Structure formats: C-alpha cells, structure tokens
PDB file of N, CA and C in Angstrom:
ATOM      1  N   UNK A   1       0.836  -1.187   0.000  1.00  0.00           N
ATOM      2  CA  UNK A   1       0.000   0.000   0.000  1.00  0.00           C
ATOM      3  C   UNK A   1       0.875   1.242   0.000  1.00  0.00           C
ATOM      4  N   UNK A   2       0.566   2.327  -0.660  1.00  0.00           N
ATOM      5  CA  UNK A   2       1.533   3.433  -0.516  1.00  0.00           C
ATOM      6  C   UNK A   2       0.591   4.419   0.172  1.00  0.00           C
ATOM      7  N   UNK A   3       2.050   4.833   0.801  1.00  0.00           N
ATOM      8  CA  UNK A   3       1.882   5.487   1.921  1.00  0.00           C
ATOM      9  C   UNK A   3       1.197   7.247   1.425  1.00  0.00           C
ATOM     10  N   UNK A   4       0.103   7.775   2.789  1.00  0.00           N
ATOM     11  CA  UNK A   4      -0.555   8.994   2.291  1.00  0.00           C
ATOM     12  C   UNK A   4       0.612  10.011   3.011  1.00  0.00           C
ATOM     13  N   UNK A   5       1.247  10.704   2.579  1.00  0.00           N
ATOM     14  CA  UNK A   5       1.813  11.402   3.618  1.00  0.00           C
ATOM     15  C   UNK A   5       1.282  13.204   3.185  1.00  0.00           C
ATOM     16  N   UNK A   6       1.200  13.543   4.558  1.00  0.00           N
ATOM     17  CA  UNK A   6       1.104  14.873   4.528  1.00  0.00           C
ATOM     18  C   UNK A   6       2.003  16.085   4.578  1.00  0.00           C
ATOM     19  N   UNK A   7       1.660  17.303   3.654  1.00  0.00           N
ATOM     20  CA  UNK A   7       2.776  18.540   3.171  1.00  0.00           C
ATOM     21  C   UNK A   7       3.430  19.162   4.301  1.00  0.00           C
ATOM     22  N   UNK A   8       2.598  18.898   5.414  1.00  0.00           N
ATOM     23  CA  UNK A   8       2.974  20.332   6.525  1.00  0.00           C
ATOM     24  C   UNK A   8       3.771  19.382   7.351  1.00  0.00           C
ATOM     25  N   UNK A   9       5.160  20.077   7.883  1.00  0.00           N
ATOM     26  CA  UNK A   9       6.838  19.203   8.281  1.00  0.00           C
ATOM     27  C   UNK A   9       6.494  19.901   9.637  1.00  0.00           C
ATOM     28  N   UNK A  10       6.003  21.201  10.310  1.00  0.00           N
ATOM     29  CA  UNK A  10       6.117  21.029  11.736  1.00  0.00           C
ATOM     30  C   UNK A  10       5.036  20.771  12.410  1.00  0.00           C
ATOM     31  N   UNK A  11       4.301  19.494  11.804  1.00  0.00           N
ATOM     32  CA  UNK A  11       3.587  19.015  12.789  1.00  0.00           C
ATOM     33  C   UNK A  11       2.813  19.229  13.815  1.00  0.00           C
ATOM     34  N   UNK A  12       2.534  20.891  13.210  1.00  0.00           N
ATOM     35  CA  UNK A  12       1.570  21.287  14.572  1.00  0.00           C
ATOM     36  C   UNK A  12       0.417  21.224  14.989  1.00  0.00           C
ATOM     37  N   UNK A  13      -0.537  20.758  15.851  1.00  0.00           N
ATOM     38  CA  UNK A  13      -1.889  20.444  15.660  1.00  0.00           C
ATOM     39  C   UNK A  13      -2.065  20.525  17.198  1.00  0.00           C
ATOM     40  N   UNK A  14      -3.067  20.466  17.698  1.00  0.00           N
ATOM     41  CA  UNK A  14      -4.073  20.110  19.100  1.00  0.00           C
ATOM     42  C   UNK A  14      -4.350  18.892  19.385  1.00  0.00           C
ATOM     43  N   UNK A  15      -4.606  18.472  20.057  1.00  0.00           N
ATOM     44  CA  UNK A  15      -5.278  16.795  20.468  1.00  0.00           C
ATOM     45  C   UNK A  15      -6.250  16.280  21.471  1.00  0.00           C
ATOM     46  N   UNK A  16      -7.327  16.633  21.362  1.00  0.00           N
ATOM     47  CA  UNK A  16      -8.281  16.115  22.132  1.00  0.00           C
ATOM     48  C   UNK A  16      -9.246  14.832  22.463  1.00  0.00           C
ATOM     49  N   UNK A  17      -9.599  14.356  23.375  1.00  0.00           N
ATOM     50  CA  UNK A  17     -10.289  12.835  23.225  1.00  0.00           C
ATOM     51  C   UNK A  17     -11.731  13.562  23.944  1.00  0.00           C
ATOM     52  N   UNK A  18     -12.688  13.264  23.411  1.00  0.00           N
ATOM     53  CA  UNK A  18     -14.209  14.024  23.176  1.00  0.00           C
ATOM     54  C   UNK A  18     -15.067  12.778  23.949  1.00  0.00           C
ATOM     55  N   UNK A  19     -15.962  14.048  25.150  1.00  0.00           N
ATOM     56  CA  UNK A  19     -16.669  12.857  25.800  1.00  0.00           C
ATOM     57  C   UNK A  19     -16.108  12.061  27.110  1.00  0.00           C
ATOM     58  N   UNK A  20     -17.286  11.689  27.723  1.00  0.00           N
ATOM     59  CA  UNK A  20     -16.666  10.676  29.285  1.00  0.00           C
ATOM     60  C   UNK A  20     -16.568   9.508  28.728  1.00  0.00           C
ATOM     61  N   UNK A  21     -15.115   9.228  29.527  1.00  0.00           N
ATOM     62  CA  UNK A  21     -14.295   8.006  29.398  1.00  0.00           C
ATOM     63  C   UNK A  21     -15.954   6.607  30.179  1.00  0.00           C
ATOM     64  N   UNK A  22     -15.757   5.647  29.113  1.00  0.00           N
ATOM     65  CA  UNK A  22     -16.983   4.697  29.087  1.00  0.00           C
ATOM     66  C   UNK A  22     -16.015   3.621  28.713  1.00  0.00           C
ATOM     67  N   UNK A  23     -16.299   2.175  29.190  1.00  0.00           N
ATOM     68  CA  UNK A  23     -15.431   0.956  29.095  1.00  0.00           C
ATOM     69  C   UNK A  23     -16.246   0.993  27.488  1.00  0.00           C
ATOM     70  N   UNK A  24     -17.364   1.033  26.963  1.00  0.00           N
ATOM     71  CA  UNK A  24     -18.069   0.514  26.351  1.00  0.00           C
ATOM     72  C   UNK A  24     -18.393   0.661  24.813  1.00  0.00           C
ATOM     73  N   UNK A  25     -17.177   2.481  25.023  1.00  0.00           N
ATOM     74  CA  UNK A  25     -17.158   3.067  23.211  1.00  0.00           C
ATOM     75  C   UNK A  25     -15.998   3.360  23.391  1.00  0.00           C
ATOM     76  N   UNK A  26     -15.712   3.374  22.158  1.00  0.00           N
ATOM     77  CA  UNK A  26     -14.037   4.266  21.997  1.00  0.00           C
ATOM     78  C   UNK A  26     -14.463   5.660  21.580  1.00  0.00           C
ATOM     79  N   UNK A  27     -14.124   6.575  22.720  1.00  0.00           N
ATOM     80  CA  UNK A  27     -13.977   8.192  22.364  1.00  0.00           C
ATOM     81  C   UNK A  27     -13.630   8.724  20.977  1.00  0.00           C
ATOM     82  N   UNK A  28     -13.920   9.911  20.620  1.00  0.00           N
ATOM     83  CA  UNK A  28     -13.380  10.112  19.175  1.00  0.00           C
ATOM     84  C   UNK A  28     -12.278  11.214  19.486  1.00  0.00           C
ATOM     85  N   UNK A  29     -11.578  11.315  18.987  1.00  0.00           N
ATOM     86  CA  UNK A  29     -10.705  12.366  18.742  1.00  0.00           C
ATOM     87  C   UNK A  29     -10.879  13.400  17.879  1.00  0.00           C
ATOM     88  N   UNK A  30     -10.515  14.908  18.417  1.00  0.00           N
ATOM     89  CA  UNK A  30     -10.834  16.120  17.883  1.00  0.00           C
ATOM     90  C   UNK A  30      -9.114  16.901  17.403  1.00  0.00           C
ATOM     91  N   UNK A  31      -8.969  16.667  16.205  1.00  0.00           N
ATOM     92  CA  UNK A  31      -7.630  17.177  15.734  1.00  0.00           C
ATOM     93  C   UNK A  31      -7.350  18.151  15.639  1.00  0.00           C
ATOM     94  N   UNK A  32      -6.723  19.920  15.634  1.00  0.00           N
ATOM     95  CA  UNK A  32      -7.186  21.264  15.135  1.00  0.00           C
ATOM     96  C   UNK A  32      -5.348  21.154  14.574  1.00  0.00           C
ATOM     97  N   UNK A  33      -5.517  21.245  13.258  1.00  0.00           N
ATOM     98  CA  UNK A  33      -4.368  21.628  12.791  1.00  0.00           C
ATOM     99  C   UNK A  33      -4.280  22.846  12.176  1.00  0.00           C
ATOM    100  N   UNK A  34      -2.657  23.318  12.312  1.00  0.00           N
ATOM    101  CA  UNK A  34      -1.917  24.733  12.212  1.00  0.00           C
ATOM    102  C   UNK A  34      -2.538  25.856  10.940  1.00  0.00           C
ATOM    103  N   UNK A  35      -2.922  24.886  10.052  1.00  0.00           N
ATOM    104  CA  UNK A  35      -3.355  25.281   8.599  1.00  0.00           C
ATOM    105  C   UNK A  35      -4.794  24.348   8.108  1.00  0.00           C
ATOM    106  N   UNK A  36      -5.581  25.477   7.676  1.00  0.00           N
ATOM    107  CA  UNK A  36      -6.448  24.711   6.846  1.00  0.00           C
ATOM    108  C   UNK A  36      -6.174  23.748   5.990  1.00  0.00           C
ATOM    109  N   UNK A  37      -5.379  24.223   5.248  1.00  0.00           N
ATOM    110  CA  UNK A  37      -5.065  22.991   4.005  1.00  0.00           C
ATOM    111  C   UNK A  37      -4.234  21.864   4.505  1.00  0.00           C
ATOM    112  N   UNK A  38      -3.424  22.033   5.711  1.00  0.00           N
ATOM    113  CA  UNK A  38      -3.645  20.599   5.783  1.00  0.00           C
ATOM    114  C   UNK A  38      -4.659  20.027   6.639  1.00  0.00           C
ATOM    115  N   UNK A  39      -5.801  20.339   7.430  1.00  0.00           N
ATOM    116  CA  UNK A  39      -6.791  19.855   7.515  1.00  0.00           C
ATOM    117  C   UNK A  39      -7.671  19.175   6.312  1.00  0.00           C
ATOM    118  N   UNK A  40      -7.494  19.965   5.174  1.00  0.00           N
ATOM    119  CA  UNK A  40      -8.000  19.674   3.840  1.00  0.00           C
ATOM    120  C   UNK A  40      -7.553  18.334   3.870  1.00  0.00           C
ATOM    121  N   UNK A  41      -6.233  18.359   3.067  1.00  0.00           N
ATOM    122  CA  UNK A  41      -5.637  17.500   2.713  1.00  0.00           C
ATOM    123  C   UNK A  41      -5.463  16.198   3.500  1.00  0.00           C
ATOM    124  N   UNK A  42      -5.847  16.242   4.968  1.00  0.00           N
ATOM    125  CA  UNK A  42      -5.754  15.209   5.655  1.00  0.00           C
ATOM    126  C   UNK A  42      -7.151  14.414   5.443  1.00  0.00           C
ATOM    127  N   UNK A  43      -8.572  15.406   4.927  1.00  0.00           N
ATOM    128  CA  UNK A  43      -9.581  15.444   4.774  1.00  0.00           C
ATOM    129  C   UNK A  43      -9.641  14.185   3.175  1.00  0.00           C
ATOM    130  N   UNK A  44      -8.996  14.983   2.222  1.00  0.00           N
ATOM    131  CA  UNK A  44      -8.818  14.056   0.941  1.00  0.00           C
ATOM    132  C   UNK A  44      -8.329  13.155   0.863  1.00  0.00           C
ATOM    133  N   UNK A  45      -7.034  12.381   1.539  1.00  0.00           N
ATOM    134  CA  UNK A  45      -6.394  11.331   1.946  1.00  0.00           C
ATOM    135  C   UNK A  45      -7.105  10.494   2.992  1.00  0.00           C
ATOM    136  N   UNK A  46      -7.847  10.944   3.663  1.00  0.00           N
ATOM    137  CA  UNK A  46      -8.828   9.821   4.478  1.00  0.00           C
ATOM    138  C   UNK A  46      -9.440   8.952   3.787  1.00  0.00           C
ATOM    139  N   UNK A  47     -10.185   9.156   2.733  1.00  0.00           N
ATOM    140  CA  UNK A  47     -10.520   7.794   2.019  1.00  0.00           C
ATOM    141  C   UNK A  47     -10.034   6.940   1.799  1.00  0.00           C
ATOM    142  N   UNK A  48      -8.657   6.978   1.798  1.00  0.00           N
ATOM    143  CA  UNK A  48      -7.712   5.804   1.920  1.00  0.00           C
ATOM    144  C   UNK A  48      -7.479   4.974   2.647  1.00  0.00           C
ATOM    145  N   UNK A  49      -7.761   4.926   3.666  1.00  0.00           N
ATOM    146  CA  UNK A  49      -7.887   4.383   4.934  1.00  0.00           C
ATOM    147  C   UNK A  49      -8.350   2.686   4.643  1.00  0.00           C
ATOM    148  N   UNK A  50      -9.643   3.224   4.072  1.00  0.00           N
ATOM    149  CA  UNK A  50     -10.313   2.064   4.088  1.00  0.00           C
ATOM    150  C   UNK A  50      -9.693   1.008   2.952  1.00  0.00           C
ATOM    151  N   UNK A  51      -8.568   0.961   2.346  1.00  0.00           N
ATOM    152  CA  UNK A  51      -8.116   0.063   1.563  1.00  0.00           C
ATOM    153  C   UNK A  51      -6.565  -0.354   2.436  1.00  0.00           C
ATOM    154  N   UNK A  52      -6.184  -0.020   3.652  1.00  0.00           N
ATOM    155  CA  UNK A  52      -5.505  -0.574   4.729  1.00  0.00           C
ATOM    156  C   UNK A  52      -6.030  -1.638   5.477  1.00  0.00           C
ATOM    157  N   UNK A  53      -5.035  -2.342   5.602  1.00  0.00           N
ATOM    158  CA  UNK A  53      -6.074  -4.054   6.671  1.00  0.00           C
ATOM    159  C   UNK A  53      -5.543  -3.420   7.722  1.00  0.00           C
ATOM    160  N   UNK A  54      -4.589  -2.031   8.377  1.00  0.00           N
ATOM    161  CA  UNK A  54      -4.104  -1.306   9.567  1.00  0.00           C
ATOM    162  C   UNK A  54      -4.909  -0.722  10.147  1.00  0.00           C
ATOM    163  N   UNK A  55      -5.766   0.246   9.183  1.00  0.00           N
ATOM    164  CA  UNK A  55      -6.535   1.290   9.442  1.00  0.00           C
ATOM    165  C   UNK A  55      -7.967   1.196   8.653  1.00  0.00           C
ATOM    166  N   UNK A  56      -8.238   0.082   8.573  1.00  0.00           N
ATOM    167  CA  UNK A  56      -9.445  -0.094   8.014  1.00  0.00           C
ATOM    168  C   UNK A  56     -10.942   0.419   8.401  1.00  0.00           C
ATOM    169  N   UNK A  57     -10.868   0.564   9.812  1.00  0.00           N
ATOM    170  CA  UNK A  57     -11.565   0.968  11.068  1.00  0.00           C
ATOM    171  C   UNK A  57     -11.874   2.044  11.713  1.00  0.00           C
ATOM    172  N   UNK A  58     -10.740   3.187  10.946  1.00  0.00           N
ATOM    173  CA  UNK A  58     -10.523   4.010  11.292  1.00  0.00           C
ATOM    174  C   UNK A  58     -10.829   5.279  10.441  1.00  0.00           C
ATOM    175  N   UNK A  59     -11.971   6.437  10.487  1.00  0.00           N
ATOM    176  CA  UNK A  59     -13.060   7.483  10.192  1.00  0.00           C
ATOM    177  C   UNK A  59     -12.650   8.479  10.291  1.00  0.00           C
ATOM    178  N   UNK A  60     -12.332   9.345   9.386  1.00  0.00           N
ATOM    179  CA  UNK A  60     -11.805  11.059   9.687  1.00  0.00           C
ATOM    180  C   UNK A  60     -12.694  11.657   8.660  1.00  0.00           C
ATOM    181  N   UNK A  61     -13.936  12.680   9.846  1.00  0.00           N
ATOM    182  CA  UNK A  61     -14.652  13.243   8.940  1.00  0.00           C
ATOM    183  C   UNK A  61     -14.386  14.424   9.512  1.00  0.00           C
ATOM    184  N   UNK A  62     -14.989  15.686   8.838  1.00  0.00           N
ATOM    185  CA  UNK A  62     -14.797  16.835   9.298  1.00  0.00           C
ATOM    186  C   UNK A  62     -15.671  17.283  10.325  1.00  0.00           C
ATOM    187  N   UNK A  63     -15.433  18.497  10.910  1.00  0.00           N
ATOM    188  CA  UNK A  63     -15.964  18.701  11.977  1.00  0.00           C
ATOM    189  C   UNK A  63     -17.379  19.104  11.973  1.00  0.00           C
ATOM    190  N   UNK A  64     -18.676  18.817  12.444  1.00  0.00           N
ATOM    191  CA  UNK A  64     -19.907  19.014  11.789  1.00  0.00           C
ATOM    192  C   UNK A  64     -20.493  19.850  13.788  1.00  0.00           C
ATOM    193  N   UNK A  65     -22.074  20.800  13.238  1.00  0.00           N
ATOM    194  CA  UNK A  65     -22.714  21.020  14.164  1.00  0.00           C
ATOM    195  C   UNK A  65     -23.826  19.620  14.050  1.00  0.00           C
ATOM    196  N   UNK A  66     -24.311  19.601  15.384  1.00  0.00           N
ATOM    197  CA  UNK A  66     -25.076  18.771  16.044  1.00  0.00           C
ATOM    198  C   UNK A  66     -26.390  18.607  15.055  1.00  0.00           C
ATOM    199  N   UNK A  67     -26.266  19.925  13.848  1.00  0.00           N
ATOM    200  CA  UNK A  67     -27.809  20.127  12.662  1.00  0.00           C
ATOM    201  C   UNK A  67     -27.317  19.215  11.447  1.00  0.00           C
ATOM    202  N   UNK A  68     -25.659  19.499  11.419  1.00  0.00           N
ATOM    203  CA  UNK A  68     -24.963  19.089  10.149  1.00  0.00           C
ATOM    204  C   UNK A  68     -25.180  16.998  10.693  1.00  0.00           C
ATOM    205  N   UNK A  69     -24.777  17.095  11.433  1.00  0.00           N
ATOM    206  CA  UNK A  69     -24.365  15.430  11.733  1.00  0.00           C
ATOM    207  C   UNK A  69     -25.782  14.936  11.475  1.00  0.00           C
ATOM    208  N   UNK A  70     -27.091  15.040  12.155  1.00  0.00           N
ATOM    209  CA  UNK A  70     -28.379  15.037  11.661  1.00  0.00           C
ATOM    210  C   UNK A  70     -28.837  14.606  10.549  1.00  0.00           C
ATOM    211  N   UNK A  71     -28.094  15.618   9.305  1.00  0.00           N
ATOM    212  CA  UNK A  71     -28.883  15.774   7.839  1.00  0.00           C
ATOM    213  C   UNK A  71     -27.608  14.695   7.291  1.00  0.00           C
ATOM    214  N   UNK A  72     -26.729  14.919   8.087  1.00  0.00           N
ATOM    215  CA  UNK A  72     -25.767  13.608   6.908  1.00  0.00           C
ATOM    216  C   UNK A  72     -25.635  12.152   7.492  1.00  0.00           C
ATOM    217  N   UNK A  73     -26.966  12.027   8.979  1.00  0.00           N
ATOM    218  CA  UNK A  73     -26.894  10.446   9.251  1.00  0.00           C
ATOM    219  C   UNK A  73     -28.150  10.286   8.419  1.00  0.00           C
ATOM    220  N   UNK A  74     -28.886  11.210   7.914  1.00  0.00           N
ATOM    221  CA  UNK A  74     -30.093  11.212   6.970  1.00  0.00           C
ATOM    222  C   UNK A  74     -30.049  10.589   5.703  1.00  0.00           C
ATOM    223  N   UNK A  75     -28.749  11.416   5.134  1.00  0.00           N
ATOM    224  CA  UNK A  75     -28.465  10.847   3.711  1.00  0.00           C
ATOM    225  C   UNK A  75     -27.606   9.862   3.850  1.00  0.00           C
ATOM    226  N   UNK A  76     -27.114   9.318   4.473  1.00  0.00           N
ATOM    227  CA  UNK A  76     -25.844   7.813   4.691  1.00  0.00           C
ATOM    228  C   UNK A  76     -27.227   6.835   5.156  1.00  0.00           C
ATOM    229  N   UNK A  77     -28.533   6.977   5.586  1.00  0.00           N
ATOM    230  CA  UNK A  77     -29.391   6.329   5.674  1.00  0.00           C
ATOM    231  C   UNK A  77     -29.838   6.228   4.060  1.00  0.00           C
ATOM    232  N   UNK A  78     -30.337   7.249   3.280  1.00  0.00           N
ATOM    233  CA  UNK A  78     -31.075   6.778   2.007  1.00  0.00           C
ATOM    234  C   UNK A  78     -29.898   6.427   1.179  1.00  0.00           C
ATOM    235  N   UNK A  79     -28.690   6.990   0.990  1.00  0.00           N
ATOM    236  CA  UNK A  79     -27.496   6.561   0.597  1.00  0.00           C
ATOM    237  C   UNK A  79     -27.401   4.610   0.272  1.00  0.00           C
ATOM    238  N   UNK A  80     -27.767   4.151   1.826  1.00  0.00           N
ATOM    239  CA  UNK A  80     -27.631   2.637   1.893  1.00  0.00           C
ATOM    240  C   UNK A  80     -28.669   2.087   1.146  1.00  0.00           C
ATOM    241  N   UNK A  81     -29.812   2.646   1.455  1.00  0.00           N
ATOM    242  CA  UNK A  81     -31.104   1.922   0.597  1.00  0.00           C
ATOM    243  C   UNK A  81     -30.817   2.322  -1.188  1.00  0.00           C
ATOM    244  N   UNK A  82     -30.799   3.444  -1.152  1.00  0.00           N
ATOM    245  CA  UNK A  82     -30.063   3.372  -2.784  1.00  0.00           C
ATOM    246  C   UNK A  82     -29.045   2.373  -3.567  1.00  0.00           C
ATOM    247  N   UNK A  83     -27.996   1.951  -2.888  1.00  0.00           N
ATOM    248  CA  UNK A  83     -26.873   1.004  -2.788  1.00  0.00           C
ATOM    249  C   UNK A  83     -27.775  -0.366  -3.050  1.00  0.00           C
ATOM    250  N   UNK A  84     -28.715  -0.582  -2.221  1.00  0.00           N
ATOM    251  CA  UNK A  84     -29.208  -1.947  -2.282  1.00  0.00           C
ATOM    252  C   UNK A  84     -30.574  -1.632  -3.222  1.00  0.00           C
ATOM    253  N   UNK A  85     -30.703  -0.822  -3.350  1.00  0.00           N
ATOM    254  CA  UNK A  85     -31.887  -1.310  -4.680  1.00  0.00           C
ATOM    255  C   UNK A  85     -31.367  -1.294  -5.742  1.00  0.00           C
ATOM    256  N   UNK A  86     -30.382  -0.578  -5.884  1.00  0.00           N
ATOM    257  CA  UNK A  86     -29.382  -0.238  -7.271  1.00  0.00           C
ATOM    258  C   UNK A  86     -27.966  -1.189  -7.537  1.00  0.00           C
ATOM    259  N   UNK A  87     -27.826  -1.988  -7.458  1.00  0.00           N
ATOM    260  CA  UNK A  87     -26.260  -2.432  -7.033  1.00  0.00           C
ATOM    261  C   UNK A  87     -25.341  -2.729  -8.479  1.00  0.00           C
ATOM    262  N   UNK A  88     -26.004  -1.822  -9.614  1.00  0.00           N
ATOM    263  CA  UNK A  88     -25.092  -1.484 -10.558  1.00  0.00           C
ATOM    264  C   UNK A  88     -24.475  -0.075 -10.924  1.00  0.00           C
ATOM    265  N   UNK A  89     -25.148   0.488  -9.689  1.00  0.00           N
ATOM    266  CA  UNK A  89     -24.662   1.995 -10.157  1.00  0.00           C
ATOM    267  C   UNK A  89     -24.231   2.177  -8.369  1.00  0.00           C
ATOM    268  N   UNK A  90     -23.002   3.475  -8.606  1.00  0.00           N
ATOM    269  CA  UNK A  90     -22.094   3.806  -7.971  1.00  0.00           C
ATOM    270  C   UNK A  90     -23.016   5.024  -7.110  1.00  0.00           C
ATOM    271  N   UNK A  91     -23.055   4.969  -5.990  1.00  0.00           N
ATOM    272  CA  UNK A  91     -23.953   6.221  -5.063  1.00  0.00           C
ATOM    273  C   UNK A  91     -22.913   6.886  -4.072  1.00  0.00           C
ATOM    274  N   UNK A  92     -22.508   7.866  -3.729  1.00  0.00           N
ATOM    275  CA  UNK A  92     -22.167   8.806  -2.810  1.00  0.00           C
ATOM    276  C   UNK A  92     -22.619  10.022  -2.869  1.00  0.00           C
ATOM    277  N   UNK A  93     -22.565  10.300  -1.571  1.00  0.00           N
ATOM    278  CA  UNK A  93     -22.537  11.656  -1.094  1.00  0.00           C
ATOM    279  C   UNK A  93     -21.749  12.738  -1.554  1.00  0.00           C
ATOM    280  N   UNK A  94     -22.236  13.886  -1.953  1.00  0.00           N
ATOM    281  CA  UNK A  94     -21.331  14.945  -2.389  1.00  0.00           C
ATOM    282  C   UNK A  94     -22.292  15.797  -2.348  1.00  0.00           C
ATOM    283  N   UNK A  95     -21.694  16.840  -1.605  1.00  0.00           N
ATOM    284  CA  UNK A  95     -22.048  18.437  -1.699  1.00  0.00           C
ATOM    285  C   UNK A  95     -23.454  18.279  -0.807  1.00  0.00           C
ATOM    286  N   UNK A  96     -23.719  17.543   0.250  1.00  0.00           N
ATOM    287  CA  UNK A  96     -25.033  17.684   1.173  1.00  0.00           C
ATOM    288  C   UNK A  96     -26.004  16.550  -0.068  1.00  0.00           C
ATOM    289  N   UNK A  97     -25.716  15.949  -0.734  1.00  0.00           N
ATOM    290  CA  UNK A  97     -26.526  15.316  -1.602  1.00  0.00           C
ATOM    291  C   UNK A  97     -26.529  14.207  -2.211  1.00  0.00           C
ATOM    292  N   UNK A  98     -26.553  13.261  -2.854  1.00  0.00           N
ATOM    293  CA  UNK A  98     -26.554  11.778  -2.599  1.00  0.00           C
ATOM    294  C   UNK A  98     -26.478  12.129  -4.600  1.00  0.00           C
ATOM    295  N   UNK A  99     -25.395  11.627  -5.213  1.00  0.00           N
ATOM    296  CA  UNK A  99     -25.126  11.427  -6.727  1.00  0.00           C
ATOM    297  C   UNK A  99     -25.026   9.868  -6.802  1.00  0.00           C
ATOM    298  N   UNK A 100     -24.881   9.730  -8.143  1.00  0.00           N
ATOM    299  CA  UNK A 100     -24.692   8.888  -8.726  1.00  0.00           C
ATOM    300  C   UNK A 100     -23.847   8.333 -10.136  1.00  0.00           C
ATOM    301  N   UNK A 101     -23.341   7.244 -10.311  1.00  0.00           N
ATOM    302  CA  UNK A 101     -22.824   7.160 -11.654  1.00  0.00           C
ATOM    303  C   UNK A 101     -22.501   5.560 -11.788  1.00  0.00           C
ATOM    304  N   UNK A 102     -22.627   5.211 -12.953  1.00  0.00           N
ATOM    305  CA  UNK A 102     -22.375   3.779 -13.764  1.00  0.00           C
ATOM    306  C   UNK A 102     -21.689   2.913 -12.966  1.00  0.00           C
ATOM    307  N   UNK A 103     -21.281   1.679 -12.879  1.00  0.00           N
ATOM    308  CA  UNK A 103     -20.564   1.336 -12.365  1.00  0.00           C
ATOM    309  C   UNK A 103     -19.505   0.761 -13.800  1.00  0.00           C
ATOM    310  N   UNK A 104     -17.895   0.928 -13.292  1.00  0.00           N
ATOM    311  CA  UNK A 104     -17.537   0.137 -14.774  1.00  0.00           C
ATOM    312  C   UNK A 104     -17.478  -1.069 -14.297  1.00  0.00           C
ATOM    313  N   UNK A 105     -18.114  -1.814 -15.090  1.00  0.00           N
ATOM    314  CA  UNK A 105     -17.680  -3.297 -14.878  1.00  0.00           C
ATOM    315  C   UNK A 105     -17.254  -4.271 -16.261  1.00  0.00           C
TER     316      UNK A 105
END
C-alpha cells in the first residue's frame, strides 16, 4: 500500500479525546491543525484508509454542528437503501446530496 503522507513538516496540531471516558465506546478524537489545508488534505487522503487491513476501522470526517451530523446520518441512511436497490450503479454523497454514476464493470 503506498503510503498517504502529509505537506505540513512542523507538525503542529491540538489533540483532544471528546466525551466521558466509558469501558463501552471508543472516544473520538478532535484534531485542530496549524493550517487549513492541511486539515484539507488530511480530509482528501482519508478515504484511503479504508483500503488498509491497519486502518481499516478508522473514520476522519470533518468537523460538523449537532444540525450538520443530523442531515448527513439522513443521507448515509437513504445513501444505503439506494446502494441496495441499485447495485449497478455507484452512489455517494457529495455536496449535502446523494449522486450517482455507472458502475464500470
């Protein structure tokens, strides 16, 4: 697998663990880095994740209000039912909105 590496060399960021400590979930972590763009960019390289057997498990979305998280467990809900009635065409999310396209096969 090749490696995602990121532009910004001094490493500066914040580190927080969000929420009371519970045997029963794993806390999420709240990152604030030095520069937007590499928040970006850490943002665009997250999809990668999921083609690691390391980090397969592991979710970096951006930071949302309590209205935003709401409307996008909304569409990752019709998102899935789309997926399964359709399972030749390609569905994600983009821009607050649920697209689509061909699948190549």
């Amino acid at each position: 697998m090749q490696q995602a590496r990121l532009s910004e060399q001094d490493g500066q960021y914040n580190c927080k663990r969000l929420g009371a400590p519970e045997s029963s979930r794993i806390r999420p972590l709240w990152i604030q880095f030095s520069s937007r763009s590499t928040a970006f960019e850490l943002l665009v390289k997250s999809k990668n994740l999921k083609d690691s057997d390391q980090y397969n498990n592991i979710f970096i979305v951006p930071d949302r209000t309590l209205q935003e998280r709401v409307e996008h467990k909304k569409l990752v809900e019709q998102l899935k039912v789309k997926r399964a009635e359709n399972p030749d065409k390609r569905f994600y999310i983009w821009n607050k909105s649920i697209r689509s396209s061909n699948m190549n096969v």
